[in-house]
PDB file of C-alpha atoms in Angstrom:
ATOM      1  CA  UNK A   1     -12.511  42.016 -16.127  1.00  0.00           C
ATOM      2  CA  UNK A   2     -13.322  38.764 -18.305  1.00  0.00           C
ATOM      3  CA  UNK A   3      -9.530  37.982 -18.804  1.00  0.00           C
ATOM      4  CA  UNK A   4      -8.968  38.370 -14.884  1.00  0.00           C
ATOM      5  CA  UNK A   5     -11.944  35.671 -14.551  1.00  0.00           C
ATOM      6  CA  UNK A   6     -10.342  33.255 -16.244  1.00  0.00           C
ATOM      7  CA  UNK A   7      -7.190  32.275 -14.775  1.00  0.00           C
ATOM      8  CA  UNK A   8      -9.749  32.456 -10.846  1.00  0.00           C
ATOM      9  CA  UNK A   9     -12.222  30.013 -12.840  1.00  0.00           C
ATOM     10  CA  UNK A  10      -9.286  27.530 -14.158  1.00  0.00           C
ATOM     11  CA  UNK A  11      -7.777  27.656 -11.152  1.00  0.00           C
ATOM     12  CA  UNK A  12     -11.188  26.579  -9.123  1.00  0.00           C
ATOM     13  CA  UNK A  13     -11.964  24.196 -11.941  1.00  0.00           C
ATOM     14  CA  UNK A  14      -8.422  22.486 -11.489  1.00  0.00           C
ATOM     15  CA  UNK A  15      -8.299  22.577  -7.424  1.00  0.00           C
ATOM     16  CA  UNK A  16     -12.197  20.395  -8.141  1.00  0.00           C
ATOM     17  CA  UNK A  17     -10.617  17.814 -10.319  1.00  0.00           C
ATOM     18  CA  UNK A  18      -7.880  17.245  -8.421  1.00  0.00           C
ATOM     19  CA  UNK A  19     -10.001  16.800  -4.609  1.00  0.00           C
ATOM     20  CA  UNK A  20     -12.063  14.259  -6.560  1.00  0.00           C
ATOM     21  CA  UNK A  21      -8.999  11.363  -6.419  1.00  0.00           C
ATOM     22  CA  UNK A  22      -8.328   9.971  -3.431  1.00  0.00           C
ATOM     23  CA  UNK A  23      -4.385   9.869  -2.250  1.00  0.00           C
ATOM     24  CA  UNK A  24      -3.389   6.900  -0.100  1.00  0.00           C
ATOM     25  CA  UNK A  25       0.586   7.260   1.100  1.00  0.00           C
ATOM     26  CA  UNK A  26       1.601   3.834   2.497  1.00  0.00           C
ATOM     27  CA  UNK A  27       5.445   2.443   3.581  1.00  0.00           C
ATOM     28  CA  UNK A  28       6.585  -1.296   2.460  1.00  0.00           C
ATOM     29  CA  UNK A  29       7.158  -3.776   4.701  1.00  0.00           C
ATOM     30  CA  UNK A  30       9.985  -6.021   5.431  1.00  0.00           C
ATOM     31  CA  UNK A  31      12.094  -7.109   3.350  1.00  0.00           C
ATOM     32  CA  UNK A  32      11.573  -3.599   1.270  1.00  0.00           C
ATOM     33  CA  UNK A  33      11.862  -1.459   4.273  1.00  0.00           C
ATOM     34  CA  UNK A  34      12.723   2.457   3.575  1.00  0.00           C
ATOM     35  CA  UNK A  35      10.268   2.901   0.240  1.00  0.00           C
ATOM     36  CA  UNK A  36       7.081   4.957   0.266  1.00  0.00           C
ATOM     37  CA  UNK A  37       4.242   4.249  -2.289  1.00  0.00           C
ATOM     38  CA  UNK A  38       1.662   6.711  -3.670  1.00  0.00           C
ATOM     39  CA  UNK A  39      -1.595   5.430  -4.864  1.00  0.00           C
ATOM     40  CA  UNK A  40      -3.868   7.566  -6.204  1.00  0.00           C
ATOM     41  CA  UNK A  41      -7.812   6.454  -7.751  1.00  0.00           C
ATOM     42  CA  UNK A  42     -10.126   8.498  -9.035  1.00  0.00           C
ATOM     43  CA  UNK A  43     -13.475   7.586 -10.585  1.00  0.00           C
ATOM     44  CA  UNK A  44     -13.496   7.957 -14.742  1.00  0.00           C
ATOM     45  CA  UNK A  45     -16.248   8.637 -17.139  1.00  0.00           C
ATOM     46  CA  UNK A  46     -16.680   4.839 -17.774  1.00  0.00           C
ATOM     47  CA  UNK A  47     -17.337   4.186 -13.821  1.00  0.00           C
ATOM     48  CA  UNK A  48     -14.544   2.551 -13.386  1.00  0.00           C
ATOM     49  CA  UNK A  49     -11.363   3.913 -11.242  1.00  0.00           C
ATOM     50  CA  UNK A  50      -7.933   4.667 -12.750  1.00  0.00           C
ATOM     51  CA  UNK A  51      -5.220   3.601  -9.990  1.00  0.00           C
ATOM     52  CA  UNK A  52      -1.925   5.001 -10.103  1.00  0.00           C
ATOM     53  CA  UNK A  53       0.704   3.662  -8.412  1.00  0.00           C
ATOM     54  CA  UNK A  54       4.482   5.029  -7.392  1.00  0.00           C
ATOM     55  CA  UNK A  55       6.858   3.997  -5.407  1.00  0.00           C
ATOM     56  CA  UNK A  56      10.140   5.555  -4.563  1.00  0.00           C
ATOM     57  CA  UNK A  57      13.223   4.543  -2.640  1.00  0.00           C
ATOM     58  CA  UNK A  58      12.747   0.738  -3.753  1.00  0.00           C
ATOM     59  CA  UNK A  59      15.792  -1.851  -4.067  1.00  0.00           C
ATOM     60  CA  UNK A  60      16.325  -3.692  -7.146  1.00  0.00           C
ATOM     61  CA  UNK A  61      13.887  -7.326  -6.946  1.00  0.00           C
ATOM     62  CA  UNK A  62      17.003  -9.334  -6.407  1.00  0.00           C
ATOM     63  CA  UNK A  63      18.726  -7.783  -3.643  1.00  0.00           C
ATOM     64  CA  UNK A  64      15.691  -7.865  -1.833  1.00  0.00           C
ATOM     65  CA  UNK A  65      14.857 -11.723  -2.453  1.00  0.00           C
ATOM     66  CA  UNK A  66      17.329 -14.010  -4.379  1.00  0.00           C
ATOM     67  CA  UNK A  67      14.730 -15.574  -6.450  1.00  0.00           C
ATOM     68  CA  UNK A  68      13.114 -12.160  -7.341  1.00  0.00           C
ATOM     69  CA  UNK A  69      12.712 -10.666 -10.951  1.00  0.00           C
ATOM     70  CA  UNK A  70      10.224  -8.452 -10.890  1.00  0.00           C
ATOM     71  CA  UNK A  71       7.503  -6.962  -8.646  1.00  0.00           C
ATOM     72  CA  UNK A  72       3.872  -7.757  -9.251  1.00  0.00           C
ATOM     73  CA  UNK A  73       0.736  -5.402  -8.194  1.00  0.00           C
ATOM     74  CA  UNK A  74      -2.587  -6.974  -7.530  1.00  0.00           C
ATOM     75  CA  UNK A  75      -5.640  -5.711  -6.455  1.00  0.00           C
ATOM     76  CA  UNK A  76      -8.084  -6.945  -3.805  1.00  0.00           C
ATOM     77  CA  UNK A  77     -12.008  -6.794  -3.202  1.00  0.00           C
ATOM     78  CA  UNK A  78     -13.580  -8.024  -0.453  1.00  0.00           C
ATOM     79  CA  UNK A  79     -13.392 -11.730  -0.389  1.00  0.00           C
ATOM     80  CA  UNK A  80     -12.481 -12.340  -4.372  1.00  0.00           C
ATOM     81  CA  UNK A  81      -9.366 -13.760  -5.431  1.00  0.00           C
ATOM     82  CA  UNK A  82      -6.273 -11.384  -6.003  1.00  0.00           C
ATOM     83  CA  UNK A  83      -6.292  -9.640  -9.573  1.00  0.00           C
ATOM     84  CA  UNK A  84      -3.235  -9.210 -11.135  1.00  0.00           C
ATOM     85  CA  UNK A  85      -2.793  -5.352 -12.221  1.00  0.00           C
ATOM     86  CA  UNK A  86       0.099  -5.834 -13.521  1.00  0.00           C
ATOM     87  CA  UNK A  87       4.347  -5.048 -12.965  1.00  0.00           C
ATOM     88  CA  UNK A  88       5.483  -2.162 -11.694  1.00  0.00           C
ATOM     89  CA  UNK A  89       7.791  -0.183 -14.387  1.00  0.00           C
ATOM     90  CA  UNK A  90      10.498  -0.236 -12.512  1.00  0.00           C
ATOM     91  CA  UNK A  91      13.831   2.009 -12.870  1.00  0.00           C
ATOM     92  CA  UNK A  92      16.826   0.870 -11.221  1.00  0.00           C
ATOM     93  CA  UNK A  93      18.539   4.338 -11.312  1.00  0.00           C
ATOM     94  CA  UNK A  94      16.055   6.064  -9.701  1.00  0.00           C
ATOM     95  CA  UNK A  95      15.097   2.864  -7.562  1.00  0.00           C
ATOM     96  CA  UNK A  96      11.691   3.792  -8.680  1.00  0.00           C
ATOM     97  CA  UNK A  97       8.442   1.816  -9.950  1.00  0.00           C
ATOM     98  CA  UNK A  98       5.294   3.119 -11.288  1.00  0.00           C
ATOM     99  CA  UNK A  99       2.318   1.397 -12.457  1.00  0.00           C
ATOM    100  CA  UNK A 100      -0.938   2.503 -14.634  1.00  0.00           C
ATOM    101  CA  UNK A 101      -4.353  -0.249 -13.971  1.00  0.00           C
ATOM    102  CA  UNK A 102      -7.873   0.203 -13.792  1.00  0.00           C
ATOM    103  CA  UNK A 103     -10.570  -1.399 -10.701  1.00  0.00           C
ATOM    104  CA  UNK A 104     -13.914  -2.274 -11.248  1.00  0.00           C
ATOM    105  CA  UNK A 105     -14.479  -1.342  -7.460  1.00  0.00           C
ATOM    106  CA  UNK A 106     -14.218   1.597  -5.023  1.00  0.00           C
ATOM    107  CA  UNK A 107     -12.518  -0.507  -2.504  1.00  0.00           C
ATOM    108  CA  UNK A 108      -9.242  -3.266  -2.887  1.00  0.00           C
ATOM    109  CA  UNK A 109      -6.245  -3.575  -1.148  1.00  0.00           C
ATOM    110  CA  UNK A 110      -3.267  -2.782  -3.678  1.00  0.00           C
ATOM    111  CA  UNK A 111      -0.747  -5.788  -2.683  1.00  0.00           C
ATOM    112  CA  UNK A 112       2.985  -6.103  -4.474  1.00  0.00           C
ATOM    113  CA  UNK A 113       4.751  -8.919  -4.091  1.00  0.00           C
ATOM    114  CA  UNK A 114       8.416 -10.055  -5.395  1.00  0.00           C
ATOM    115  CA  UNK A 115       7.962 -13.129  -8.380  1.00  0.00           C
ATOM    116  CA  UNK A 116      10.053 -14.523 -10.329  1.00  0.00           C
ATOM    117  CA  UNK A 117       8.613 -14.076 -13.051  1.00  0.00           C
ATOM    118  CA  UNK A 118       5.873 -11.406 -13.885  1.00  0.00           C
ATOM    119  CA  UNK A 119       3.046 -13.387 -14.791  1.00  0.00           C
ATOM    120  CA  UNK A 120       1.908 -15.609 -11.538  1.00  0.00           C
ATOM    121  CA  UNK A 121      -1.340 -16.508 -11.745  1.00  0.00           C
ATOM    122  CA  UNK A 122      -2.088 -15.516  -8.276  1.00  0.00           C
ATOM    123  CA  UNK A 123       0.479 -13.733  -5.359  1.00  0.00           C
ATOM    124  CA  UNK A 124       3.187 -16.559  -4.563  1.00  0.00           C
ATOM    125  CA  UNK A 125       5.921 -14.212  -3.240  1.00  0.00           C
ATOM    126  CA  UNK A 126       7.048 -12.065  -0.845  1.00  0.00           C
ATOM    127  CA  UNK A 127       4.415  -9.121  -0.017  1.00  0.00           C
ATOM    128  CA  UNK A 128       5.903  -5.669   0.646  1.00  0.00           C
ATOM    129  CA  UNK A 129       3.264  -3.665   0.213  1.00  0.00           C
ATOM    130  CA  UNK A 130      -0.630  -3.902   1.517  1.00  0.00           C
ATOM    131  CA  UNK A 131      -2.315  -0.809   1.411  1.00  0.00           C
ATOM    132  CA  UNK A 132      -6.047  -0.051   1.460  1.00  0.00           C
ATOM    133  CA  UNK A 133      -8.028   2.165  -1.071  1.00  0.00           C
ATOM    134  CA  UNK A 134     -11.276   3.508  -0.834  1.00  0.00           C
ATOM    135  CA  UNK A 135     -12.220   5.983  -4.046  1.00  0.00           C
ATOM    136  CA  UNK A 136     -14.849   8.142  -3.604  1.00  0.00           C
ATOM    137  CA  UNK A 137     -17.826   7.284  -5.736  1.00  0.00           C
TER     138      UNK A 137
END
């Protein structure tokens, strides 16, 4: 009876973690048309929210802007300047780019923008992404 228990308990335990992130599927914009991101952010023990980010189907920087190297994530809250998260990893054979960061905040707006290089000091290029995110708490 016990052993029967346990995979039903994992199982519960698992489906629990897993509704406690909140998923946010958003499309780029112009000139990235045709890619799909995933953001996913979820509330860790320190208080603060991971953020995950992955998005498929994307072009290589340069063929989507001739001055492009590289594609920059911030994050936005409320009426504060854009943070810089970070570059996305990105994989030119599987036109794919990923990125790890952590938020302070519930709520931001996840931008990515194409830069030439990848440490602006704030977002000077072109935006293809602008999604919303609000974590549960």
């Amino acid at each position: 009876m016990k052993r029967a228990l346990v995979p039903l308990f994992t199982a519960a335990l698992l489906s629990t973690v897993a509704a406690c992130a909140t998923t946010v599927q958003a499309p780029t914009q112009a000139p990235a048309l045709g890619s799909d991101a995933k953001i996913v952010a979820k509330k860790n023990k320190t208080g603060t929210y991971a953020v995950t980010l992955d998005v498929t189907n994307l072009a290589p920087p340069a063929r989507l802007d001739a001055d492009a190297t590289t594609f920059v994530v911030w994050l936005v809250s409320g009426n504060l300047p854009a943070v810089r998260a970070g570059t996305l990893a990105y994989d030119e054979g599987d036109r794919r780019g990923q990125l790890e960061a952590s938020s302070p905040n519930a709520a931001f707006t996840v931008l990515i923008t194409l830069e030439k290089d990848a440490t602006p000091a704030s977002p000077s290029g072109k935006g293809i992404l602008s999604a919303a995110v609000a974590a549960r708490k």
